[in-house]
Amino acid sequence: RKPRGFSVIGEAEATGFLADQPVTLIWGVGKAFAATLERDGIRTIGQLQRMERGDLMRRYGVMGDRLYHLSRGEDDRRVHPDQDAKSVSAETT
């Protein structure tokens, strides 16, 4: 969790680390979209990891592609650790 409130994990650990986490941990999955995923029987990131990219894209469009990559720890957004926080949240895992 430190420094500056974020953790770094290696590529090899990403899939296993994320598998049991709730889909709401994924950037862009808020309450409404989480409810949509829940209706489709998807509650954990591991369930997303087991799905084909094409299936996710057919179901959820562009967000399906994002789900595919982020569920596997693939994220090309730059991290700016010294930037002021836009929001603060806490999550228990």
Short mmCIF file of C-alpha atoms in Angstrom, two decimals:
data_model
loop_
_atom_site.label_atom_id
_atom_site.label_comp_id
_atom_site.label_asym_id
_atom_site.label_seq_id
_atom_site.Cartn_x
_atom_site.Cartn_y
_atom_site.Cartn_z
CA ARG A 1 0.00 0.00 0.00
CA LYS A 2 2.94 2.32 0.39
CA PRO A 3 4.38 4.60 -0.76
CA ARG A 4 1.65 7.04 -1.76
CA GLY A 5 -1.26 4.60 -1.40
CA PHE A 6 -0.75 2.21 -4.29
CA SER A 7 0.78 -1.20 -4.80
CA VAL A 8 2.84 -2.58 -7.64
CA ILE A 9 2.63 -6.25 -8.57
CA GLY A 10 4.49 -8.07 -11.30
CA GLU A 11 2.90 -9.41 -14.47
CA ALA A 12 3.33 -12.98 -13.29
CA GLU A 13 1.35 -12.31 -10.10
CA ALA A 14 -1.38 -10.11 -11.60
CA THR A 15 -3.80 -12.80 -12.76
CA GLY A 16 -3.75 -14.75 -9.51
CA PHE A 17 -3.89 -11.62 -7.37
CA LEU A 18 -6.93 -10.30 -9.23
CA ALA A 19 -8.88 -13.57 -9.63
CA ASP A 20 -10.81 -13.48 -6.34
CA GLN A 21 -11.38 -9.72 -6.36
CA PRO A 22 -14.83 -8.25 -7.09
CA VAL A 23 -15.44 -6.77 -10.55
CA THR A 24 -15.90 -3.37 -8.91
CA LEU A 25 -12.13 -3.25 -8.38
CA ILE A 26 -11.78 -2.67 -12.14
CA TRP A 27 -11.54 0.97 -13.19
CA GLY A 28 -14.79 1.99 -14.87
CA VAL A 29 -17.01 -0.64 -13.22
CA GLY A 30 -19.41 1.29 -11.05
CA LYS A 31 -22.63 0.24 -9.36
CA ALA A 32 -24.75 0.24 -12.52
CA PHE A 33 -22.33 -1.78 -14.65
CA ALA A 34 -21.58 -4.12 -11.74
CA ALA A 35 -25.34 -4.80 -11.57
CA THR A 36 -25.33 -5.65 -15.29
CA LEU A 37 -22.42 -8.04 -14.80
CA GLU A 38 -24.17 -9.55 -11.76
CA ARG A 39 -27.30 -10.22 -13.85
CA ASP A 40 -25.02 -12.10 -16.24
CA GLY A 41 -23.63 -14.12 -13.33
CA ILE A 42 -20.27 -12.33 -13.22
CA ARG A 43 -19.12 -11.25 -9.77
CA THR A 44 -15.35 -11.77 -9.69
CA ILE A 45 -12.46 -10.75 -11.88
CA GLY A 46 -11.55 -14.43 -12.19
CA GLN A 47 -14.85 -15.05 -13.98
CA LEU A 48 -13.91 -12.35 -16.48
CA GLN A 49 -10.44 -13.88 -16.91
CA ARG A 50 -12.04 -17.15 -18.03
CA MET A 51 -14.06 -15.45 -20.77
CA GLU A 52 -12.97 -14.98 -24.37
CA ARG A 53 -12.22 -11.44 -25.53
CA GLY A 54 -14.71 -11.70 -28.39
CA ASP A 55 -17.51 -12.81 -26.06
CA LEU A 56 -16.88 -9.87 -23.74
CA MET A 57 -16.82 -7.45 -26.67
CA ARG A 58 -20.07 -8.84 -28.11
CA ARG A 59 -21.80 -8.50 -24.75
CA TYR A 60 -20.36 -5.19 -23.56
CA GLY A 61 -18.84 -3.44 -26.57
CA VAL A 62 -15.76 -1.31 -25.94
CA MET A 63 -16.10 -1.91 -22.20
CA GLY A 64 -15.83 -5.64 -22.90
CA ASP A 65 -12.40 -5.09 -24.42
CA ARG A 66 -11.39 -3.04 -21.39
CA LEU A 67 -12.68 -5.78 -19.05
CA TYR A 68 -10.68 -8.39 -20.94
CA HIS A 69 -7.40 -6.52 -20.57
CA LEU A 70 -7.82 -5.04 -17.09
CA SER A 71 -8.95 -8.39 -15.64
CA ARG A 72 -5.57 -9.74 -16.73
CA GLY A 73 -3.62 -6.83 -15.27
CA GLU A 74 -2.96 -5.34 -18.72
CA ASP A 75 -3.21 -1.57 -18.41
CA ASP A 76 -1.25 0.91 -20.50
CA ARG A 77 -2.40 4.01 -18.63
CA ARG A 78 0.50 5.94 -17.13
CA VAL A 79 0.81 6.11 -13.35
CA HIS A 80 1.54 9.54 -11.89
CA PRO A 81 2.32 8.85 -8.20
CA ASP A 82 3.19 12.47 -7.41
CA GLN A 83 -0.03 13.90 -8.87
CA ASP A 84 -2.64 15.20 -6.43
CA ALA A 85 -5.41 12.69 -5.80
CA LYS A 86 -8.69 13.42 -7.61
CA SER A 87 -10.59 11.31 -5.09
CA VAL A 88 -9.96 9.24 -2.02
CA SER A 89 -11.56 5.87 -1.33
CA ALA A 90 -11.06 2.87 0.88
CA GLU A 91 -11.73 -0.77 0.07
CA THR A 92 -11.43 -3.84 2.22
CA THR A 93 -10.30 -6.98 0.41
#
